[in-house]
Amino acid sequence: MNSVAPPAKRSRSGRARYVARLAVIAASLCLAAVSCGGKAPPTASSPPVNTLTVKPCTVDGRAARCGTLIVPEDRLTGKGRTIPVRFVVIPATGPDKAPDPVVYFAGGPGNSAVDDIAGELTVLQDLNVHRDLVFIEQRGTGQSNPLTCPAFPAALADKAVLRASVQSCLARLHGDLRFYTTAMYADDVSQLLADLHYVTANFVGISYGTTAEQVFLLRHPGQVRTLTLISGTPLNIPLFERRPGNAQLALDYVFGLCQSQPACHQAFPHLAADWAALWASLGKSSWILPAAQSPTGKTERLDQDIVAAVLYQVLYNGDIGPIPVVVHTLGKATDKVAAWISVSRASPAAPGDTSNANQMMPYAIQCGEPWEGYRPAALSGQRGSFYYETDLESARWWQYVCPLIPKSAAAVGHEQLTVSTVGQGHNTNASWSACAGPLTQTFIEQASAAHLNTGCLTAASAPPFDLTLP
């Protein structure tokens, strides 16, 4: 198997919008109501610690208040470098304003809550009638002392080069990664909400944002009125160590769903066998697409790692419509090159990140927080998954890199949920959109999940499968 580049930024992102996350909302609301290494010194011109600056602004065409709070990077001692935390408040638009705002926590880790505003307002805008909307950037992201380095080597082939790359990054970083944890962000949020005179708040988190919500609740319970957790998992679940098994469950579900639909079953009556044939063929040897026939003009290779990585991302995003026809086309192919070309033309690759930048804040979380556990040995019981070998390579990469990342147990904190029965999942599809806003709004208004009408969930239909290549 060929090594696959580990992600510079973990895939627990919040870029997919609310319309894709309702499967986990229903399970998560039961938790939601509170009732149930660098050395650079701060510059001489830096504002004093705890300085709050707020000014009128316009965000996405809406009147707002924009500002920064200057906080100590090292919240444990309050000494040393200070950093800005950027925020935006969109005031309630109606006359009946409630005192408790809605605070949005972005996904990632690494997404900027402020940069996410335009995409999230489509769901949060109804809540904005009676409540302020507050978007607080996580330290290390956006304009809140962002920490970036050149991308690290993606393979473990030359560990000395990888080690030197990480160490060079840390030596030049204008921040101490030990203090860019979820707990330190939670404390930033707590201070800022108090300074803005919000006694309690309603938190809406997406993906990794649900982790930040739980940490906030455990550290600052008196400031929480409600939590809405969307596409997340409890802190006691090391979700990345379950990734191969969950990926295989998702693929099996897609195959079963296709077989349950007459049109899909008729078009692809032996889908599981098609997949087995494709996987076995790639296991024997890579498929090669000559440069003369390649859409890119370069010789291309297709192997199990590449298929596993692409398939995992498609399942993760919930874009399952093309899976049966692609698997069937490749699995039944007698002319591999022709089949590959037809699939490539029907599914053009999305442009990749060409910035060659590596966001560093996620490393503090990935390498220091227990819920981000990623031990290669923990994957061993999932060898039957198509994603096992690919994920194992990534886990080994992180196992080597993480000891190089500076950590502080005190900055991580010790708060942990000890019992939870909430399930695990992520994106679904756009048919859930009729439920996202109303369920969240009703829950926050009544601060209870006791009488939520979740009937809209049963009306959401499975996405249609493509029966032919476009």
Tab-separated table of C-alpha atoms in Angstrom:
chain	number	residue	atom	x	y	z
A	1	MET	CA	0.000	0.000	0.000
A	2	ASN	CA	1.184	3.485	-0.766
A	3	SER	CA	1.328	6.031	1.986
A	4	VAL	CA	-1.416	8.650	2.007
A	5	ALA	CA	-0.763	12.191	3.172
A	6	PRO	CA	-2.190	12.711	6.652
A	7	PRO	CA	-4.450	15.725	6.944
A	8	ALA	CA	-2.788	18.925	8.069
A	9	LYS	CA	-6.153	19.835	9.530
A	10	ARG	CA	-8.478	17.243	10.994
A	11	SER	CA	-11.673	16.523	9.097
A	12	ARG	CA	-14.044	17.278	11.925
A	13	SER	CA	-14.959	20.472	10.176
A	14	GLY	CA	-17.924	22.773	10.232
A	15	ARG	CA	-17.858	23.901	6.606
A	16	ALA	CA	-20.833	21.748	5.616
A	17	ARG	CA	-23.890	23.646	6.730
A	18	TYR	CA	-26.701	22.893	9.138
A	19	VAL	CA	-28.793	21.299	6.438
A	20	ALA	CA	-26.573	18.237	6.700
A	21	ARG	CA	-26.559	17.598	10.424
A	22	LEU	CA	-30.015	16.836	11.766
A	23	ALA	CA	-29.439	13.138	12.318
A	24	VAL	CA	-27.290	14.015	15.299
A	25	ILE	CA	-29.323	17.012	16.501
A	26	ALA	CA	-32.144	14.796	17.717
A	27	ALA	CA	-29.743	12.620	19.712
A	28	SER	CA	-27.714	15.519	21.021
A	29	LEU	CA	-30.499	17.722	22.331
A	30	CYS	CA	-30.945	15.366	25.268
A	31	LEU	CA	-27.628	16.689	26.551
A	32	ALA	CA	-28.367	20.242	25.654
A	33	ALA	CA	-30.486	21.884	28.339
A	34	VAL	CA	-28.463	22.570	31.428
A	35	SER	CA	-31.337	21.383	33.485
A	36	CYS	CA	-31.366	17.800	32.104
A	37	GLY	CA	6.649	26.733	21.575
A	38	GLY	CA	7.416	30.198	20.191
A	39	LYS	CA	9.327	32.781	22.200
A	40	ALA	CA	8.338	36.059	20.525
A	41	PRO	CA	7.532	38.705	23.183
A	42	PRO	CA	4.462	40.947	22.906
A	43	THR	CA	5.140	44.136	20.978
A	44	ALA	CA	5.382	47.423	22.851
A	45	SER	CA	2.287	48.706	21.048
A	46	SER	CA	0.063	45.821	22.138
A	47	PRO	CA	-2.991	46.967	24.139
A	48	PRO	CA	-2.987	45.998	27.824
A	49	VAL	CA	-4.454	42.657	28.814
A	50	ASN	CA	-8.259	42.601	29.222
A	51	THR	CA	-8.726	45.606	26.926
A	52	LEU	CA	-12.131	45.353	25.227
A	53	THR	CA	-12.680	47.258	21.975
A	54	VAL	CA	-16.137	47.413	20.338
A	55	LYS	CA	-17.245	49.469	17.356
A	56	PRO	CA	-20.189	49.544	14.910
A	57	CYS	CA	-19.698	47.548	11.713
A	58	THR	CA	-21.599	45.842	8.906
A	59	VAL	CA	-21.355	42.066	8.514
A	60	ASP	CA	-23.021	40.299	5.606
A	61	GLY	CA	-25.175	43.367	5.052
A	62	ARG	CA	-26.312	43.526	8.697
A	63	ALA	CA	-25.635	46.151	11.314
A	64	ALA	CA	-23.358	44.643	13.931
A	65	ARG	CA	-20.794	45.339	16.620
A	66	CYS	CA	-17.264	44.152	15.916
A	67	GLY	CA	-14.442	44.041	18.380
A	68	THR	CA	-11.511	42.386	20.070
A	69	LEU	CA	-10.695	41.356	23.595
A	70	ILE	CA	-7.028	41.288	24.562
A	71	VAL	CA	-6.335	38.214	26.685
A	72	PRO	CA	-3.215	36.599	28.117
A	73	GLU	CA	-1.943	33.793	25.904
A	74	ASP	CA	-0.962	31.953	29.076
A	75	ARG	CA	-4.186	31.963	31.062
A	76	LEU	CA	-2.624	29.796	33.772
A	77	THR	CA	-0.329	32.568	35.026
A	78	GLY	CA	-1.666	35.622	33.182
A	79	LYS	CA	1.901	36.586	32.317
A	80	GLY	CA	3.758	37.045	29.037
A	81	ARG	CA	2.367	37.515	25.563
A	82	THR	CA	-1.117	38.939	24.985
A	83	ILE	CA	-3.282	37.985	22.014
A	84	PRO	CA	-6.467	39.402	20.462
A	85	VAL	CA	-9.732	37.464	20.368
A	86	ARG	CA	-11.954	38.783	17.570
A	87	PHE	CA	-15.745	38.716	17.850
A	88	VAL	CA	-18.914	39.937	16.167
A	89	VAL	CA	-22.287	40.621	17.800
A	90	ILE	CA	-25.353	40.878	15.547
A	91	PRO	CA	-28.030	42.544	17.702
A	92	ALA	CA	-31.564	41.150	17.927
A	93	THR	CA	-33.812	42.669	15.274
A	94	GLY	CA	-37.143	42.518	17.111
A	95	PRO	CA	-38.578	44.596	19.956
A	96	ASP	CA	-38.831	41.684	22.415
A	97	LYS	CA	-35.167	41.054	23.096
A	98	ALA	CA	-34.208	38.164	25.388
A	99	PRO	CA	-31.189	38.723	27.634
A	100	ASP	CA	-29.443	35.464	26.667
A	101	PRO	CA	-27.745	35.512	23.249
A	102	VAL	CA	-27.019	32.653	20.858
A	103	VAL	CA	-23.270	31.931	20.720
A	104	TYR	CA	-21.949	29.999	17.719
A	105	PHE	CA	-18.957	27.640	18.028
A	106	ALA	CA	-17.270	26.757	14.735
A	107	GLY	CA	-15.962	23.375	13.619
A	108	GLY	CA	-12.525	22.206	12.657
A	109	PRO	CA	-10.678	22.529	14.927
A	110	GLY	CA	-9.400	25.499	12.991
A	111	ASN	CA	-12.432	27.186	11.470
A	112	SER	CA	-13.092	30.835	12.295
A	113	ALA	CA	-16.516	31.542	13.793
A	114	VAL	CA	-16.383	35.056	12.335
A	115	ASP	CA	-15.523	33.825	8.856
A	116	ASP	CA	-18.394	31.322	9.102
A	117	ILE	CA	-21.039	34.013	9.689
A	118	ALA	CA	-22.401	34.284	6.136
A	119	GLY	CA	-22.964	30.546	5.853
A	120	GLU	CA	-24.527	30.067	9.284
A	121	LEU	CA	-26.942	33.026	9.244
A	122	THR	CA	-29.382	31.127	7.014
A	123	VAL	CA	-30.255	28.926	9.987
A	124	LEU	CA	-29.559	31.309	12.866
A	125	GLN	CA	-31.422	34.316	11.455
A	126	ASP	CA	-34.796	33.297	12.930
A	127	LEU	CA	-33.163	33.159	16.352
A	128	ASN	CA	-31.861	36.668	15.711
A	129	VAL	CA	-35.347	38.179	16.038
A	130	HIS	CA	-35.325	37.869	19.833
A	131	ARG	CA	-31.664	37.205	20.608
A	132	ASP	CA	-28.286	38.657	19.797
A	133	LEU	CA	-26.035	36.379	17.763
A	134	VAL	CA	-22.448	36.200	19.014
A	135	PHE	CA	-19.535	34.817	16.984
A	136	ILE	CA	-16.256	34.481	18.884
A	137	GLU	CA	-13.119	33.473	17.047
A	138	GLN	CA	-11.003	30.732	18.597
A	139	ARG	CA	-7.458	31.737	19.504
A	140	GLY	CA	-5.087	30.683	16.738
A	141	THR	CA	-7.640	31.116	13.934
A	142	GLY	CA	-8.811	33.939	11.656
A	143	GLN	CA	-7.437	37.210	13.004
A	144	SER	CA	-7.043	35.971	16.582
A	145	ASN	CA	-3.284	35.419	16.488
A	146	PRO	CA	-3.398	32.866	13.652
A	147	LEU	CA	-0.581	30.345	13.776
A	148	THR	CA	0.636	28.872	10.482
A	149	CYS	CA	3.726	27.136	9.165
A	150	PRO	CA	4.818	25.682	5.830
A	151	ALA	CA	3.234	22.275	5.245
A	152	PHE	CA	5.057	19.343	6.818
A	153	PRO	CA	6.227	16.312	4.800
A	154	ALA	CA	3.255	13.980	4.466
A	155	ALA	CA	5.107	10.675	4.725
A	156	LEU	CA	7.186	9.000	7.397
A	157	ALA	CA	9.805	7.866	4.871
A	158	ASP	CA	12.335	10.403	6.149
A	159	LYS	CA	11.637	11.043	9.808
A	160	ALA	CA	14.648	13.313	10.190
A	161	VAL	CA	13.263	15.704	7.582
A	162	LEU	CA	9.822	15.618	9.173
A	163	ARG	CA	11.253	16.274	12.627
A	164	ALA	CA	13.347	19.181	11.349
A	165	SER	CA	10.306	20.667	9.604
A	166	VAL	CA	8.225	20.574	12.797
A	167	GLN	CA	11.010	21.935	14.963
A	168	SER	CA	11.742	24.756	12.508
A	169	CYS	CA	8.053	25.676	12.546
A	170	LEU	CA	7.867	25.780	16.335
A	171	ALA	CA	11.011	27.891	16.613
A	172	ARG	CA	9.520	30.598	14.378
A	173	LEU	CA	5.932	30.438	15.621
A	174	HIS	CA	4.552	33.630	17.196
A	175	GLY	CA	2.676	31.716	19.831
A	176	ASP	CA	3.101	28.984	22.412
A	177	LEU	CA	1.019	26.018	21.269
A	178	ARG	CA	0.628	24.782	24.841
A	179	PHE	CA	-2.062	27.421	25.391
A	180	TYR	CA	-4.158	26.938	22.238
A	181	THR	CA	-6.407	24.291	23.725
A	182	THR	CA	-10.176	24.008	23.854
A	183	ALA	CA	-10.144	24.832	27.565
A	184	MET	CA	-8.240	28.080	27.039
A	185	TYR	CA	-10.716	29.047	24.310
A	186	ALA	CA	-13.611	28.281	26.666
A	187	ASP	CA	-12.087	30.633	29.213
A	188	ASP	CA	-11.713	33.346	26.536
A	189	VAL	CA	-15.402	32.987	25.715
A	190	SER	CA	-16.393	33.091	29.375
A	191	GLN	CA	-14.504	36.307	29.953
A	192	LEU	CA	-15.804	37.969	26.802
A	193	LEU	CA	-19.458	37.116	27.512
A	194	ALA	CA	-19.099	38.554	31.006
A	195	ASP	CA	-17.472	41.707	29.642
A	196	LEU	CA	-20.364	42.080	27.177
A	197	HIS	CA	-22.767	41.767	30.145
A	198	TYR	CA	-24.376	38.481	29.099
A	199	VAL	CA	-25.135	36.487	32.257
A	200	THR	CA	-26.113	33.275	30.470
A	201	ALA	CA	-26.103	32.207	26.818
A	202	ASN	CA	-27.398	29.579	24.404
A	203	PHE	CA	-24.622	27.742	22.592
A	204	VAL	CA	-24.910	26.213	19.126
A	205	GLY	CA	-21.912	24.131	18.081
A	206	ILE	CA	-20.995	22.388	14.869
A	207	SER	CA	-18.760	19.322	14.673
A	208	TYR	CA	-15.651	20.216	16.732
A	209	GLY	CA	-17.714	23.132	18.030
A	210	THR	CA	-19.734	20.605	20.034
A	211	THR	CA	-16.531	19.612	21.798
A	212	ALA	CA	-15.909	23.261	22.663
A	213	GLU	CA	-19.487	23.504	23.979
A	214	GLN	CA	-19.036	20.527	26.290
A	215	VAL	CA	-15.736	21.848	27.627
A	216	PHE	CA	-17.365	25.242	28.197
A	217	LEU	CA	-20.257	23.628	30.077
A	218	LEU	CA	-17.885	21.693	32.325
A	219	ARG	CA	-15.723	24.746	33.065
A	220	HIS	CA	-18.420	27.447	33.222
A	221	PRO	CA	-21.798	25.795	33.901
A	222	GLY	CA	-23.323	28.941	35.409
A	223	GLN	CA	-23.101	30.780	32.090
A	224	VAL	CA	-24.955	28.131	30.066
A	225	ARG	CA	-28.697	28.218	29.447
A	226	THR	CA	-28.814	25.645	26.601
A	227	LEU	CA	-26.457	23.674	24.374
A	228	THR	CA	-27.367	22.474	20.883
A	229	LEU	CA	-24.865	19.901	19.626
A	230	ILE	CA	-24.830	19.298	15.875
A	231	SER	CA	-22.737	16.534	14.293
A	232	GLY	CA	-20.620	15.895	17.333
A	233	THR	CA	-19.623	13.250	19.842
A	234	PRO	CA	-19.202	13.271	23.634
A	235	LEU	CA	-15.826	13.912	25.184
A	236	ASN	CA	-15.570	10.326	26.409
A	237	ILE	CA	-15.515	8.931	22.848
A	238	PRO	CA	-12.145	8.881	20.998
A	239	LEU	CA	-13.946	9.232	17.690
A	240	PHE	CA	-10.895	9.134	15.425
A	241	GLU	CA	-9.958	5.715	16.743
A	242	ARG	CA	-13.341	4.460	15.501
A	243	ARG	CA	-13.054	5.925	12.027
A	244	PRO	CA	-12.313	2.785	9.956
A	245	GLY	CA	-15.192	0.820	11.455
A	246	ASN	CA	-17.615	3.707	11.075
A	247	ALA	CA	-16.525	4.240	7.461
A	248	GLN	CA	-17.236	0.598	6.637
A	249	LEU	CA	-20.645	0.797	8.322
A	250	ALA	CA	-21.465	3.829	6.188
A	251	LEU	CA	-20.425	2.070	2.975
A	252	ASP	CA	-22.444	-1.033	3.878
A	253	TYR	CA	-25.418	1.232	4.548
A	254	VAL	CA	-25.135	2.807	1.098
A	255	PHE	CA	-25.032	-0.612	-0.559
A	256	GLY	CA	-28.058	-1.749	1.449
A	257	LEU	CA	-29.954	1.432	0.678
A	258	CYS	CA	-29.324	0.993	-3.051
A	259	GLN	CA	-30.579	-2.586	-2.927
A	260	SER	CA	-33.758	-1.451	-1.149
A	261	GLN	CA	-34.628	0.981	-3.951
A	262	PRO	CA	-36.049	-0.800	-7.035
A	263	ALA	CA	-34.430	1.474	-9.619
A	264	CYS	CA	-30.989	1.333	-7.990
A	265	HIS	CA	-31.226	-2.416	-7.421
A	266	GLN	CA	-32.214	-3.001	-11.033
A	267	ALA	CA	-29.342	-0.872	-12.324
A	268	PHE	CA	-26.756	-2.402	-9.969
A	269	PRO	CA	-28.042	-5.799	-8.787
A	270	HIS	CA	-24.623	-7.006	-7.518
A	271	LEU	CA	-23.172	-3.849	-6.037
A	272	ALA	CA	-21.302	-5.539	-3.175
A	273	ALA	CA	-19.699	-7.948	-5.652
A	274	ASP	CA	-18.739	-5.037	-7.906
A	275	TRP	CA	-17.023	-3.399	-4.956
A	276	ALA	CA	-15.225	-6.609	-3.998
A	277	ALA	CA	-13.961	-6.993	-7.568
A	278	LEU	CA	-12.703	-3.405	-7.693
A	279	TRP	CA	-10.994	-3.654	-4.309
A	280	ALA	CA	-9.328	-6.964	-5.215
A	281	SER	CA	-8.123	-5.608	-8.550
A	282	LEU	CA	-6.548	-2.555	-6.914
A	283	GLY	CA	-5.011	-4.811	-4.268
A	284	LYS	CA	-3.179	-6.799	-6.950
A	285	SER	CA	-1.768	-3.789	-8.768
A	286	SER	CA	-2.403	-0.093	-9.246
A	287	TRP	CA	-4.340	1.114	-12.252
A	288	ILE	CA	-2.304	3.403	-14.492
A	289	LEU	CA	-3.795	6.112	-16.686
A	290	PRO	CA	-1.296	7.166	-19.376
A	291	ALA	CA	-0.569	10.865	-19.698
A	292	ALA	CA	-1.923	10.929	-23.246
A	293	GLN	CA	-5.356	9.836	-21.994
A	294	SER	CA	-5.376	11.651	-18.669
A	295	PRO	CA	-7.542	14.773	-18.231
A	296	THR	CA	-4.592	16.366	-16.409
A	297	GLY	CA	-2.055	15.537	-19.098
A	298	LYS	CA	-0.005	13.615	-16.539
A	299	THR	CA	0.285	9.925	-15.811
A	300	GLU	CA	-2.118	9.044	-13.006
A	301	ARG	CA	-2.210	6.110	-10.605
A	302	LEU	CA	-5.237	4.631	-8.888
A	303	ASP	CA	-4.715	2.360	-5.874
A	304	GLN	CA	-6.546	1.259	-2.746
A	305	ASP	CA	-5.280	4.217	-0.705
A	306	ILE	CA	-6.547	6.771	-3.186
A	307	VAL	CA	-9.931	5.084	-3.543
A	308	ALA	CA	-10.243	4.731	0.234
A	309	ALA	CA	-9.418	8.387	0.865
A	310	VAL	CA	-11.841	9.669	-1.783
A	311	LEU	CA	-14.609	7.289	-0.744
A	312	TYR	CA	-14.223	8.196	2.915
A	313	GLN	CA	-14.558	11.893	2.131
A	314	VAL	CA	-17.648	11.305	-0.023
A	315	LEU	CA	-19.299	9.304	2.766
A	316	TYR	CA	-18.271	11.916	5.329
A	317	ASN	CA	-19.815	14.715	3.290
A	318	GLY	CA	-23.025	12.755	2.694
A	319	ASP	CA	-22.695	13.051	-1.096
A	320	ILE	CA	-23.533	9.384	-1.640
A	321	GLY	CA	-25.533	9.694	-4.873
A	322	PRO	CA	-22.699	8.732	-7.278
A	323	ILE	CA	-21.285	5.839	-5.203
A	324	PRO	CA	-23.266	2.935	-6.745
A	325	VAL	CA	-22.717	3.913	-10.386
A	326	VAL	CA	-19.014	4.626	-9.858
A	327	VAL	CA	-18.423	1.369	-7.971
A	328	HIS	CA	-20.354	-0.568	-10.626
A	329	THR	CA	-18.541	1.115	-13.529
A	330	LEU	CA	-15.088	0.454	-12.098
A	331	GLY	CA	-15.855	-2.942	-10.576
A	332	LYS	CA	-17.302	-4.425	-13.775
A	333	ALA	CA	-14.728	-2.856	-16.080
A	334	THR	CA	-12.951	-5.009	-18.634
A	335	ASP	CA	-11.180	-1.935	-20.000
A	336	LYS	CA	-9.850	-0.288	-16.845
A	337	VAL	CA	-8.525	2.812	-18.564
A	338	ALA	CA	-11.801	3.497	-20.387
A	339	ALA	CA	-13.819	3.031	-17.199
A	340	TRP	CA	-11.495	5.296	-15.251
A	341	ILE	CA	-11.689	8.007	-17.908
A	342	SER	CA	-15.495	7.900	-17.937
A	343	VAL	CA	-15.637	8.237	-14.149
A	344	SER	CA	-13.051	11.040	-14.139
A	345	ARG	CA	-14.963	13.036	-16.733
A	346	ALA	CA	-18.204	12.634	-14.813
A	347	SER	CA	-16.641	13.544	-11.453
A	348	PRO	CA	-14.069	16.315	-11.892
A	349	ALA	CA	-11.816	16.745	-8.891
A	350	ALA	CA	-12.371	19.775	-6.702
A	351	PRO	CA	-9.459	22.205	-6.548
A	352	GLY	CA	-7.172	21.464	-3.641
A	353	ASP	CA	-5.561	23.793	-1.136
A	354	THR	CA	-2.590	25.318	-2.909
A	355	SER	CA	-1.575	27.644	-0.084
A	356	ASN	CA	1.069	25.230	1.247
A	357	ALA	CA	0.194	26.554	4.712
A	358	ASN	CA	-0.226	24.387	7.767
A	359	GLN	CA	-2.556	25.696	10.477
A	360	MET	CA	-0.960	24.882	13.828
A	361	MET	CA	-3.706	25.452	16.416
A	362	PRO	CA	-5.294	22.051	15.622
A	363	TYR	CA	-2.011	20.356	16.543
A	364	ALA	CA	-2.310	21.575	20.135
A	365	ILE	CA	-5.738	19.927	20.308
A	366	GLN	CA	-4.954	16.821	18.264
A	367	CYS	CA	-1.858	16.024	20.266
A	368	GLY	CA	-2.995	17.044	23.737
A	369	GLU	CA	-6.690	16.361	24.292
A	370	PRO	CA	-7.932	12.874	25.215
A	371	TRP	CA	-10.991	12.858	22.931
A	372	GLU	CA	-8.581	13.258	19.987
A	373	GLY	CA	-6.846	9.972	20.799
A	374	TYR	CA	-5.410	8.389	17.663
A	375	ARG	CA	-3.411	5.322	18.691
A	376	PRO	CA	-2.512	2.944	15.844
A	377	ALA	CA	-3.078	-0.030	18.142
A	378	ALA	CA	-6.664	1.076	18.759
A	379	LEU	CA	-7.458	0.564	15.067
A	380	SER	CA	-6.469	-3.109	15.015
A	381	GLY	CA	-9.989	-4.449	15.547
A	382	GLN	CA	-11.179	-2.671	12.383
A	383	ARG	CA	-8.999	-4.454	9.823
A	384	GLY	CA	-12.046	-5.440	7.795
A	385	SER	CA	-12.693	-1.826	6.842
A	386	PHE	CA	-11.685	-0.447	3.446
A	387	TYR	CA	-10.307	2.552	5.336
A	388	TYR	CA	-8.126	0.618	7.797
A	389	GLU	CA	-4.745	0.732	6.032
A	390	THR	CA	-5.176	4.338	4.961
A	391	ASP	CA	-6.138	5.464	8.453
A	392	LEU	CA	-3.362	3.408	10.014
A	393	GLU	CA	-0.784	5.349	7.991
A	394	SER	CA	-2.286	8.609	9.203
A	395	ALA	CA	-2.333	7.414	12.831
A	396	ARG	CA	1.326	6.432	12.616
A	397	TRP	CA	2.190	9.860	11.227
A	398	TRP	CA	0.445	11.589	14.113
A	399	GLN	CA	2.036	9.175	16.585
A	400	TYR	CA	5.441	10.368	15.417
A	401	VAL	CA	4.603	14.097	15.202
A	402	CYS	CA	2.654	14.561	18.419
A	403	PRO	CA	5.590	14.026	20.815
A	404	LEU	CA	7.257	16.979	19.073
A	405	ILE	CA	4.353	19.319	19.880
A	406	PRO	CA	4.609	21.186	23.228
A	407	LYS	CA	1.774	20.431	25.651
A	408	SER	CA	0.440	21.530	29.010
A	409	ALA	CA	-1.865	19.224	30.940
A	410	ALA	CA	-3.056	22.191	32.984
A	411	ALA	CA	-3.999	24.115	29.825
A	412	VAL	CA	-5.937	21.088	28.536
A	413	GLY	CA	-7.835	20.703	31.795
A	414	HIS	CA	-9.206	17.537	33.305
A	415	GLU	CA	-12.940	17.967	32.711
A	416	GLN	CA	-14.488	14.862	31.155
A	417	LEU	CA	-17.968	13.551	30.532
A	418	THR	CA	-17.995	10.105	32.085
A	419	VAL	CA	-21.289	8.699	30.786
A	420	SER	CA	-23.113	9.294	27.529
A	421	THR	CA	-25.320	7.301	25.175
A	422	VAL	CA	-25.292	9.813	22.320
A	423	GLY	CA	-24.455	8.265	18.950
A	424	GLN	CA	-21.850	9.288	16.436
A	425	GLY	CA	-22.364	10.722	12.980
A	426	HIS	CA	-21.711	13.698	10.765
A	427	ASN	CA	-23.132	15.056	7.527
A	428	THR	CA	-26.296	13.684	5.938
A	429	ASN	CA	-28.044	15.503	3.095
A	430	ALA	CA	-29.959	18.639	2.224
A	431	SER	CA	-33.396	17.072	2.743
A	432	TRP	CA	-32.917	17.623	6.481
A	433	SER	CA	-32.967	21.396	6.020
A	434	ALA	CA	-36.665	21.684	6.816
A	435	CYS	CA	-35.852	20.575	10.371
A	436	ALA	CA	-32.599	22.339	11.238
A	437	GLY	CA	-33.776	25.855	11.972
A	438	PRO	CA	-37.177	25.092	13.536
A	439	LEU	CA	-35.867	22.405	15.902
A	440	THR	CA	-32.978	24.555	17.083
A	441	GLN	CA	-35.183	27.613	17.486
A	442	THR	CA	-37.918	25.806	19.415
A	443	PHE	CA	-35.420	24.123	21.693
A	444	ILE	CA	-33.683	27.392	22.570
A	445	GLU	CA	-36.960	29.240	23.109
A	446	GLN	CA	-38.321	26.679	25.566
A	447	ALA	CA	-34.929	25.547	26.969
A	448	SER	CA	-36.125	21.963	27.023
A	449	ALA	CA	-36.174	18.956	24.702
A	450	ALA	CA	-39.267	17.566	26.410
A	451	HIS	CA	-41.864	18.650	23.867
A	452	LEU	CA	-39.954	19.006	20.624
A	453	ASN	CA	-41.903	17.929	17.555
A	454	THR	CA	-39.365	15.922	15.586
A	455	GLY	CA	-41.880	14.673	13.029
A	456	CYS	CA	-40.041	16.493	10.264
A	457	LEU	CA	-37.174	14.017	10.662
A	458	THR	CA	-39.328	11.108	9.509
A	459	ALA	CA	-40.346	13.056	6.415
A	460	ALA	CA	-36.753	13.531	5.291
A	461	SER	CA	-36.057	11.248	2.352
A	462	ALA	CA	-32.861	9.451	1.424
A	463	PRO	CA	-30.985	11.128	-1.422
A	464	PRO	CA	-31.572	9.716	-4.914
A	465	PHE	CA	-28.813	7.609	-6.425
A	466	ASP	CA	-27.324	8.396	-9.830
A	467	LEU	CA	-28.217	5.537	-12.206
A	468	THR	CA	-25.837	6.678	-14.945
A	469	LEU	CA	-22.656	8.691	-15.072
A	470	PRO	CA	-23.398	12.329	-15.911
